[in-house]
Each structure stands twice: as structure tokens, then as C-alpha cells.
Amino acid sequence: MLGVAVLCASWTAAAAGTNAFSTTIPKPGTRAQVVVVRDPEATRAFLASPARVRLMVNRALTNLTATADVAAAWRAFVSPQDVVGIKVLAGPGPTSGTRVAVVIAVIEGLLAAGLPPTNIVVWDKHIEDLRHSGFPELTRTHGVRVEGGAEAGYDDKAFYDAPLLGNLIWGDFEFGKKEDGVGRRSYVSRLVSQELTRIINVMPLLNHHAAGVSGNLYGLALGSVDNTWRFEGEAERLAQAVPEIYALPEVGDRVVLNIVDALLCQYQGGQRGLLHYSTVLNEIRVSRDPVALDVLSLKELDRQREAAGAPSSKVNLELYQNASLLELGVSDLERIDVRTLE
């Protein structure tokens, strides 16, 4: 596969000698462990109850780590010396994107584990999306940082190199440059490559027309780099680029935990918040394995479309199979163990 060759080249250029996937990625043949917590009272009129969501997140983490103490559960993933980035998907807005209540539960768990608030960064690609979804308020209430990856600038030594040339836009690292090869690289945000030591994905259960789901793989990969328009909109391009970008040492190696905010499931509409295409699930799903959570989300989206009589969607399974080939996680549903707590 050409993509694997490209990936190896980008690893060498970006971080020679890095020991990839040392903390979070299951070895071939292992099973993925997923914990799902349900609370029928977690939302009311599409709005989350912070107190109930906090209990759901805490219960999910203590069960995933087999610990009785919330602080100890979080210390299984981070230390007080870490700079932890909580990656959200803010673009779809406060109701259909990652919900602030879920992020607050994560922040409070990290604080209980001993992290200073200045070592916690809530981030997405663009600060304007974060503002629109209400995340900057967390600086006032909890003292954490809220930052946009694009606004932090891009790292000229950390990049994904692919033959497909992009039409660069303002803000891309190479925008305005004219040298040969301009447009082949997608550079990693300096926030990701130079500041964060650990990343926690908190993604909504939201469909994507080309990736299938705006999940852990898609959300982190395309949120971490510039020059992404060349991949958007075409399933085959995303199927190669998303796993390979996620597999960059500066990106995927930092991920320690993945959380699916499944309080609502939006099965149509993509990056726009459309509540009439949404089902209330009142679930929080957690795993160390980003691929397992994403393929479970694909299955849930199909189930909800069928229940609503909505048009079926062609699932981009190749993206998740490629992710498994790169040992990012488990894409085979038969190898995913789900424990559901009511």
C-alpha cells in the first residue's frame, strides 16, 4: 500500500527514533475493551445535566481501569507533570458537537488526579469554533487553557507528506510559497507537537459524509494538521490520510484515552447541528482504543438511520481497516468487548 510507504517516510522526517504506540495501542490479536454507561436522566430537552454526566464519566473510568477511586483512575492515564490536551469537536455547535458538560467532567477528574489547571488545554483546530460552543468559559470557571491548534501555528519539522497536492488556504503553513513540492505536506500544529504530552479525545456521536463518523480518528487527525482540504469530501482519500496522520508520533502517540459523547446521536447532517436528525442515547463510551469506538459508532449510526427510516449511508470501512493495519486499534466487531452499565 502506497500509504504505508508515505507514512514511513513522514515518520523518518518528523521524528526519527520515536518508539511509536508505546502506551495505548493494542498488540495484534488482542481484544478491545469498551465501557458504556447509560443514564436516562443525563439530558433533558437536549441539554446535559453536568452532575449526572460527571457521575457517568467517573463510573466509566473506574470500570475501565478497575479502580474504586476516580483520581486513581485518571492517574492510570496521566501524571501531574503532563500537559493534557482535551481534543473536542466544536464546529457543529454546543448541542451537536462535543458538549461542555462532558469536558467539565474530564477536567474535574484531571484536577482530582493532581494536574494543575494550567496543564489542561481544551482545544480544537479553530478558536472561533471553541468560542461559538462556549468552551472559553472554562478558563474562568476552572482555570484551564482553551486554544486553537491553527492559531498556535504549525511545526516545520513535524508533517505528513503525501503526493496529493492541496489548494492551500490562508493559515496553512505553506500558503503563499511557490517552491517545488509546495502543497504536498500537512504540518502538525505546534500546540500538538511541542506543548501537549498527553491527549484525551472527546468526540460526539455525529455522522460524517465521507469518514462515516466524526470520531476519534477523523477528529484528531484532521484537527491536528493544516492543508486538509485535499482529503475532505472524498472517502478514498480520507481512508488513507486519516489513519496515517493519526499514526504520526506527534499525534497518535500522545493519545491515552478516547471518550465518545453519545448523549445524543446525530445520524444525518454532518458538520451542522440538526436536532431533527438526532436521537437521545444518554450514553458515555470510553476506551483506550480509538478504532473500536469509531466502528461501534458507525454501527450505532446505521441503527439509528434504519430506525428513523432515513436513507442508508455507505460506510467508509476502508478507513478503519487501514487504521487496524497500522495497529491503531481493533476494527473487527467480533474482537470488541463492550460492557454496558445502566
Short mmCIF file of C-alpha atoms in Angstrom, two decimals:
data_model
loop_
_atom_site.label_atom_id
_atom_site.label_comp_id
_atom_site.label_asym_id
_atom_site.label_seq_id
_atom_site.Cartn_x
_atom_site.Cartn_y
_atom_site.Cartn_z
CA MET A 1 0.00 0.00 0.00
CA LEU A 2 1.46 3.37 -1.04
CA GLY A 3 0.19 4.98 2.13
CA VAL A 4 2.38 2.82 4.35
CA ALA A 5 5.46 3.91 2.41
CA VAL A 6 4.42 7.54 2.76
CA LEU A 7 3.82 7.01 6.45
CA CYS A 8 7.28 5.55 6.99
CA ALA A 9 8.85 8.48 5.16
CA SER A 10 6.96 11.01 7.26
CA TRP A 11 7.93 9.21 10.48
CA THR A 12 11.59 9.41 9.49
CA ALA A 13 11.39 13.07 8.59
CA ALA A 14 9.34 14.10 11.58
CA ALA A 15 10.63 12.06 14.49
CA ALA A 16 13.34 9.56 13.78
CA GLY A 17 13.79 7.04 16.54
CA THR A 18 10.46 7.62 18.25
CA ASN A 19 9.00 4.49 19.83
CA ALA A 20 5.50 4.57 18.36
CA PHE A 21 2.31 3.49 20.15
CA SER A 22 4.08 2.59 23.38
CA THR A 23 1.20 3.34 25.74
CA THR A 24 -2.22 2.97 24.15
CA ILE A 25 -2.34 0.75 21.09
CA PRO A 26 -3.27 -2.92 21.48
CA LYS A 27 -0.96 -5.53 20.03
CA PRO A 28 -2.20 -7.57 17.06
CA GLY A 29 -4.63 -10.29 18.13
CA THR A 30 -5.72 -8.58 21.34
CA ARG A 31 -9.28 -7.55 22.10
CA ALA A 32 -10.52 -4.01 22.58
CA GLN A 33 -12.24 -3.11 25.83
CA VAL A 34 -15.10 -0.59 25.78
CA VAL A 35 -17.19 0.61 28.72
CA VAL A 36 -20.59 2.19 28.10
CA VAL A 37 -22.50 4.00 30.86
CA ARG A 38 -26.18 4.87 30.41
CA ASP A 39 -28.32 7.27 32.43
CA PRO A 40 -31.81 8.04 31.08
CA GLU A 41 -31.81 11.30 33.08
CA ALA A 42 -28.49 12.57 31.70
CA THR A 43 -30.22 15.04 29.38
CA ARG A 44 -33.46 16.96 29.33
CA ALA A 45 -34.66 18.83 26.24
CA PHE A 46 -31.31 18.01 24.61
CA LEU A 47 -29.39 19.75 27.42
CA ALA A 48 -26.93 17.76 29.54
CA SER A 49 -27.08 17.57 33.32
CA PRO A 50 -23.49 18.29 34.47
CA ALA A 51 -23.91 16.41 37.74
CA ARG A 52 -25.22 13.25 36.07
CA VAL A 53 -22.66 13.42 33.28
CA ARG A 54 -19.87 13.72 35.86
CA LEU A 55 -21.08 10.54 37.56
CA MET A 56 -21.27 8.76 34.20
CA VAL A 57 -17.71 9.70 33.21
CA ASN A 58 -16.36 8.76 36.64
CA ARG A 59 -18.14 5.42 36.59
CA ALA A 60 -16.88 4.66 33.08
CA LEU A 61 -13.27 5.45 34.02
CA THR A 62 -13.22 3.50 37.25
CA ASN A 63 -14.68 0.48 35.49
CA LEU A 64 -12.28 0.72 32.55
CA THR A 65 -9.29 0.90 34.90
CA ALA A 66 -10.71 -1.46 37.57
CA THR A 67 -10.17 1.14 40.28
CA ALA A 68 -12.51 2.32 43.02
CA ASP A 69 -11.13 5.85 43.19
CA VAL A 70 -11.70 8.48 40.48
CA ALA A 71 -8.34 10.18 40.98
CA ALA A 72 -6.55 6.84 40.77
CA ALA A 73 -8.44 6.02 37.56
CA TRP A 74 -7.23 9.23 35.93
CA ARG A 75 -3.68 8.65 37.16
CA ALA A 76 -3.72 5.46 35.08
CA PHE A 77 -3.59 7.77 32.04
CA VAL A 78 -1.81 10.95 33.12
CA SER A 79 0.58 12.33 35.72
CA PRO A 80 0.60 15.78 37.36
CA GLN A 81 3.63 16.69 35.21
CA ASP A 82 1.76 16.12 31.94
CA VAL A 83 0.29 18.83 29.76
CA VAL A 84 -3.00 17.25 28.76
CA GLY A 85 -4.93 18.30 25.68
CA ILE A 86 -8.66 17.56 25.68
CA LYS A 87 -9.49 17.36 21.97
CA VAL A 88 -13.09 18.32 21.23
CA LEU A 89 -15.17 18.78 18.09
CA ALA A 90 -16.63 22.25 18.48
CA GLY A 91 -17.58 23.12 14.89
CA PRO A 92 -21.10 21.60 14.94
CA GLY A 93 -22.04 23.81 17.89
CA PRO A 94 -22.84 23.32 21.58
CA THR A 95 -25.68 20.81 21.09
CA SER A 96 -24.41 18.54 18.29
CA GLY A 97 -20.67 18.90 18.87
CA THR A 98 -18.76 17.84 21.97
CA ARG A 99 -20.79 19.03 24.95
CA VAL A 100 -19.25 21.26 27.59
CA ALA A 101 -20.70 19.14 30.41
CA VAL A 102 -18.66 16.11 29.31
CA VAL A 103 -15.48 18.18 29.10
CA ILE A 104 -16.11 19.60 32.57
CA ALA A 105 -16.32 16.05 33.92
CA VAL A 106 -12.95 15.25 32.32
CA ILE A 107 -11.37 18.45 33.67
CA GLU A 108 -12.57 17.79 37.18
CA GLY A 109 -11.19 14.25 37.01
CA LEU A 110 -7.81 15.54 35.88
CA LEU A 111 -7.79 18.13 38.66
CA ALA A 112 -8.57 15.37 41.17
CA ALA A 113 -5.60 13.44 39.79
CA GLY A 114 -3.31 16.34 40.71
CA LEU A 115 -2.90 18.21 37.43
CA PRO A 116 -2.64 21.98 37.78
CA PRO A 117 -5.35 23.71 35.73
CA THR A 118 -2.75 25.46 33.56
CA ASN A 119 -1.59 21.99 32.42
CA ILE A 120 -5.04 21.24 30.97
CA VAL A 121 -5.78 22.52 27.45
CA VAL A 122 -9.21 22.24 25.82
CA TRP A 123 -8.57 22.52 22.11
CA ASP A 124 -9.88 22.15 18.60
CA LYS A 125 -8.49 23.33 15.29
CA HIS A 126 -10.03 26.82 15.39
CA ILE A 127 -10.53 29.07 18.39
CA GLU A 128 -13.65 30.60 16.84
CA ASP A 129 -15.42 27.23 16.90
CA LEU A 130 -14.49 26.87 20.57
CA ARG A 131 -15.90 30.32 21.32
CA HIS A 132 -19.13 29.51 19.48
CA SER A 133 -19.60 26.38 21.58
CA GLY A 134 -18.94 28.05 24.93
CA PHE A 135 -15.61 26.48 25.85
CA PRO A 136 -13.70 29.69 26.76
CA GLU A 137 -15.95 29.98 29.82
CA LEU A 138 -13.95 27.06 31.26
CA THR A 139 -10.96 29.36 31.68
CA ARG A 140 -12.97 31.47 34.11
CA THR A 141 -14.69 28.59 35.93
CA HIS A 142 -11.85 26.06 36.06
CA GLY A 143 -8.67 27.95 35.18
CA VAL A 144 -7.82 25.75 32.20
CA ARG A 145 -6.49 26.93 28.85
CA VAL A 146 -8.67 26.98 25.71
CA GLU A 147 -6.70 27.12 22.46
CA GLY A 148 -7.00 26.64 18.71
CA GLY A 149 -4.44 24.41 17.04
CA ALA A 150 -4.34 26.53 13.90
CA GLU A 151 -3.85 29.74 15.85
CA ALA A 152 -0.87 28.16 17.66
CA GLY A 153 0.94 27.89 14.32
CA TYR A 154 2.50 24.88 12.63
CA ASP A 155 5.71 22.92 13.20
CA ASP A 156 8.01 22.82 10.18
CA LYS A 157 9.69 19.66 11.48
CA ALA A 158 6.52 17.61 12.02
CA PHE A 159 4.40 16.85 8.99
CA TYR A 160 2.52 14.32 6.89
CA ASP A 161 3.81 14.03 3.31
CA ALA A 162 1.51 12.74 0.55
CA PRO A 163 1.70 13.04 -3.26
CA LEU A 164 -1.71 14.70 -3.49
CA LEU A 165 -1.23 18.47 -3.84
CA GLY A 166 -3.54 20.71 -1.86
CA ASN A 167 -5.05 24.07 -2.70
CA LEU A 168 -3.57 25.96 0.21
CA ILE A 169 -5.68 28.48 2.10
CA TRP A 170 -4.75 31.36 4.36
CA GLY A 171 -3.43 29.99 7.63
CA ASP A 172 -1.78 26.92 6.08
CA PHE A 173 1.95 26.83 6.79
CA GLU A 174 2.97 26.94 3.13
CA PHE A 175 0.32 29.42 1.98
CA GLY A 176 1.86 31.90 -0.46
CA LYS A 177 5.01 29.86 -1.08
CA LYS A 178 5.99 28.97 -4.64
CA GLU A 179 8.76 26.35 -4.33
CA ASP A 180 8.56 22.89 -5.88
CA GLY A 181 6.55 20.46 -3.80
CA VAL A 182 4.51 23.11 -2.01
CA GLY A 183 1.16 21.61 -1.05
CA ARG A 184 2.38 18.04 -0.50
CA ARG A 185 2.74 18.37 3.26
CA SER A 186 0.28 18.77 6.10
CA TYR A 187 2.10 20.30 9.07
CA VAL A 188 1.28 19.44 12.68
CA SER A 189 0.12 22.22 14.99
CA ARG A 190 2.83 23.38 17.39
CA LEU A 191 0.29 23.02 20.18
CA VAL A 192 0.19 19.27 19.49
CA SER A 193 3.84 18.64 18.64
CA GLN A 194 5.57 20.95 21.13
CA GLU A 195 3.25 21.53 24.09
CA LEU A 196 0.95 18.57 24.74
CA THR A 197 2.34 15.40 26.29
CA ARG A 198 -0.99 13.55 26.52
CA ILE A 199 -4.23 13.80 24.52
CA ILE A 200 -7.74 12.77 25.53
CA ASN A 201 -10.23 12.60 22.65
CA VAL A 202 -13.79 13.64 23.50
CA MET A 203 -15.83 13.25 20.32
CA PRO A 204 -19.61 13.46 19.74
CA LEU A 205 -21.56 10.66 18.07
CA LEU A 206 -22.01 12.52 14.80
CA ASN A 207 -22.09 11.25 11.24
CA HIS A 208 -19.66 12.36 8.54
CA HIS A 209 -20.50 12.03 4.87
CA ALA A 210 -17.05 10.70 3.85
CA ALA A 211 -15.45 9.33 7.03
CA GLY A 212 -18.68 7.74 8.28
CA VAL A 213 -18.35 9.29 11.73
CA SER A 214 -16.71 12.45 13.03
CA GLY A 215 -14.97 10.25 15.53
CA ASN A 216 -11.68 9.79 17.32
CA LEU A 217 -9.59 9.08 14.23
CA TYR A 218 -11.06 11.76 11.96
CA GLY A 219 -11.43 14.39 14.67
CA LEU A 220 -7.87 14.22 15.93
CA ALA A 221 -6.13 13.63 12.61
CA LEU A 222 -7.67 16.48 10.65
CA GLY A 223 -7.81 18.73 13.69
CA SER A 224 -4.05 18.43 14.24
CA VAL A 225 -2.70 19.43 10.81
CA ASP A 226 -3.10 22.03 8.08
CA ASN A 227 -3.68 21.55 4.34
CA THR A 228 -6.59 19.15 4.86
CA TRP A 229 -8.97 20.29 2.11
CA ARG A 230 -7.20 17.92 -0.27
CA PHE A 231 -8.57 14.98 1.75
CA GLU A 232 -12.03 16.26 2.63
CA GLY A 233 -15.07 15.19 0.68
CA GLU A 234 -13.65 12.02 -0.84
CA ALA A 235 -13.87 8.77 1.09
CA GLU A 236 -10.88 7.10 -0.58
CA ARG A 237 -8.54 9.97 0.22
CA LEU A 238 -9.73 10.13 3.81
CA ALA A 239 -9.35 6.37 4.17
CA GLN A 240 -5.62 6.69 3.53
CA ALA A 241 -4.84 10.07 5.05
CA VAL A 242 -6.72 9.91 8.37
CA PRO A 243 -5.04 6.75 9.76
CA GLU A 244 -1.62 7.85 8.53
CA ILE A 245 -1.89 11.31 10.09
CA TYR A 246 -3.17 9.80 13.33
CA ALA A 247 -0.18 7.44 13.28
CA LEU A 248 2.34 10.29 13.28
CA PRO A 249 4.36 10.08 16.51
CA GLU A 250 3.49 13.69 17.35
CA VAL A 251 -0.24 12.88 17.14
CA GLY A 252 -1.33 9.32 17.94
CA ASP A 253 1.47 8.53 20.38
CA ARG A 254 0.11 11.17 22.74
CA VAL A 255 -3.42 9.71 22.93
CA VAL A 256 -4.12 7.91 26.19
CA LEU A 257 -7.92 7.81 26.29
CA ASN A 258 -10.90 8.14 23.97
CA ILE A 259 -14.38 9.21 25.04
CA VAL A 260 -17.50 9.24 22.88
CA ASP A 261 -20.04 11.81 23.99
CA ALA A 262 -23.07 9.74 22.99
CA LEU A 263 -25.63 11.74 24.93
CA LEU A 264 -27.10 12.47 21.50
CA CYS A 265 -26.59 10.58 18.26
CA GLN A 266 -26.91 12.72 15.12
CA TYR A 267 -27.21 10.28 12.22
CA GLN A 268 -27.60 12.80 9.36
CA GLY A 269 -26.33 16.29 8.66
CA GLY A 270 -22.57 16.03 9.06
CA GLN A 271 -20.90 19.10 10.50
CA ARG A 272 -24.16 21.00 11.01
CA GLY A 273 -26.20 20.68 14.16
CA LEU A 274 -29.57 19.20 13.13
CA LEU A 275 -31.59 18.04 16.11
CA HIS A 276 -34.40 16.64 13.95
CA TYR A 277 -31.87 14.04 12.76
CA SER A 278 -30.82 13.19 16.31
CA THR A 279 -31.69 10.51 18.83
CA VAL A 280 -31.17 10.81 22.56
CA LEU A 281 -28.99 7.92 23.75
CA ASN A 282 -27.79 9.29 27.10
CA GLU A 283 -24.56 7.31 26.93
CA ILE A 284 -20.88 7.88 27.62
CA ARG A 285 -18.49 5.43 25.93
CA VAL A 286 -14.81 5.09 26.85
CA SER A 287 -11.88 3.02 25.63
CA ARG A 288 -8.15 3.14 25.13
CA ASP A 289 -8.87 2.01 21.56
CA PRO A 290 -9.98 4.80 19.17
CA VAL A 291 -10.77 2.45 16.29
CA ALA A 292 -13.07 0.23 18.34
CA LEU A 293 -15.10 3.21 19.49
CA ASP A 294 -15.36 4.55 15.96
CA VAL A 295 -16.61 1.30 14.42
CA LEU A 296 -19.15 0.96 17.23
CA SER A 297 -20.27 4.49 16.38
CA LEU A 298 -20.65 3.53 12.72
CA LYS A 299 -22.85 0.63 13.77
CA GLU A 300 -24.96 2.90 16.00
CA LEU A 301 -25.40 5.47 13.25
CA ASP A 302 -26.65 2.76 10.89
CA ARG A 303 -29.06 1.51 13.53
CA GLN A 304 -30.48 4.97 14.13
CA ARG A 305 -30.87 5.71 10.41
CA GLU A 306 -32.74 2.46 9.95
CA ALA A 307 -35.00 3.15 12.95
CA ALA A 308 -35.81 6.62 11.61
CA GLY A 309 -36.41 5.42 8.06
CA ALA A 310 -33.62 7.71 6.89
CA PRO A 311 -31.57 6.95 3.77
CA SER A 312 -28.76 4.49 4.37
CA SER A 313 -25.19 5.71 4.09
CA LYS A 314 -22.24 3.93 2.51
CA VAL A 315 -19.86 3.21 5.38
CA ASN A 316 -16.20 4.02 4.79
CA LEU A 317 -14.90 0.76 6.28
CA GLU A 318 -11.59 1.09 4.45
CA LEU A 319 -10.54 3.95 6.73
CA TYR A 320 -10.96 1.80 9.83
CA GLN A 321 -9.44 -1.30 8.25
CA ASN A 322 -6.40 0.79 7.30
CA ALA A 323 -6.23 2.01 10.88
CA SER A 324 -6.08 -1.59 12.07
CA LEU A 325 -3.36 -2.39 9.54
CA LEU A 326 -1.34 0.41 11.11
CA GLU A 327 -2.08 -1.13 14.53
CA LEU A 328 -4.03 1.88 15.76
CA GLY A 329 -6.74 -0.35 17.18
CA VAL A 330 -9.37 -3.01 16.51
CA SER A 331 -11.84 -2.63 13.63
CA ASP A 332 -13.31 -6.15 13.85
CA LEU A 333 -16.56 -6.00 15.83
CA GLU A 334 -16.05 -9.62 16.87
CA ARG A 335 -12.92 -8.58 18.78
CA ILE A 336 -14.51 -5.73 20.73
CA ASP A 337 -15.75 -6.45 24.25
CA VAL A 338 -18.44 -4.00 25.35
CA ARG A 339 -19.50 -3.73 28.98
CA THR A 340 -22.68 -1.69 29.43
CA LEU A 341 -23.57 -0.21 32.82
CA GLU A 342 -27.11 1.03 33.37
#
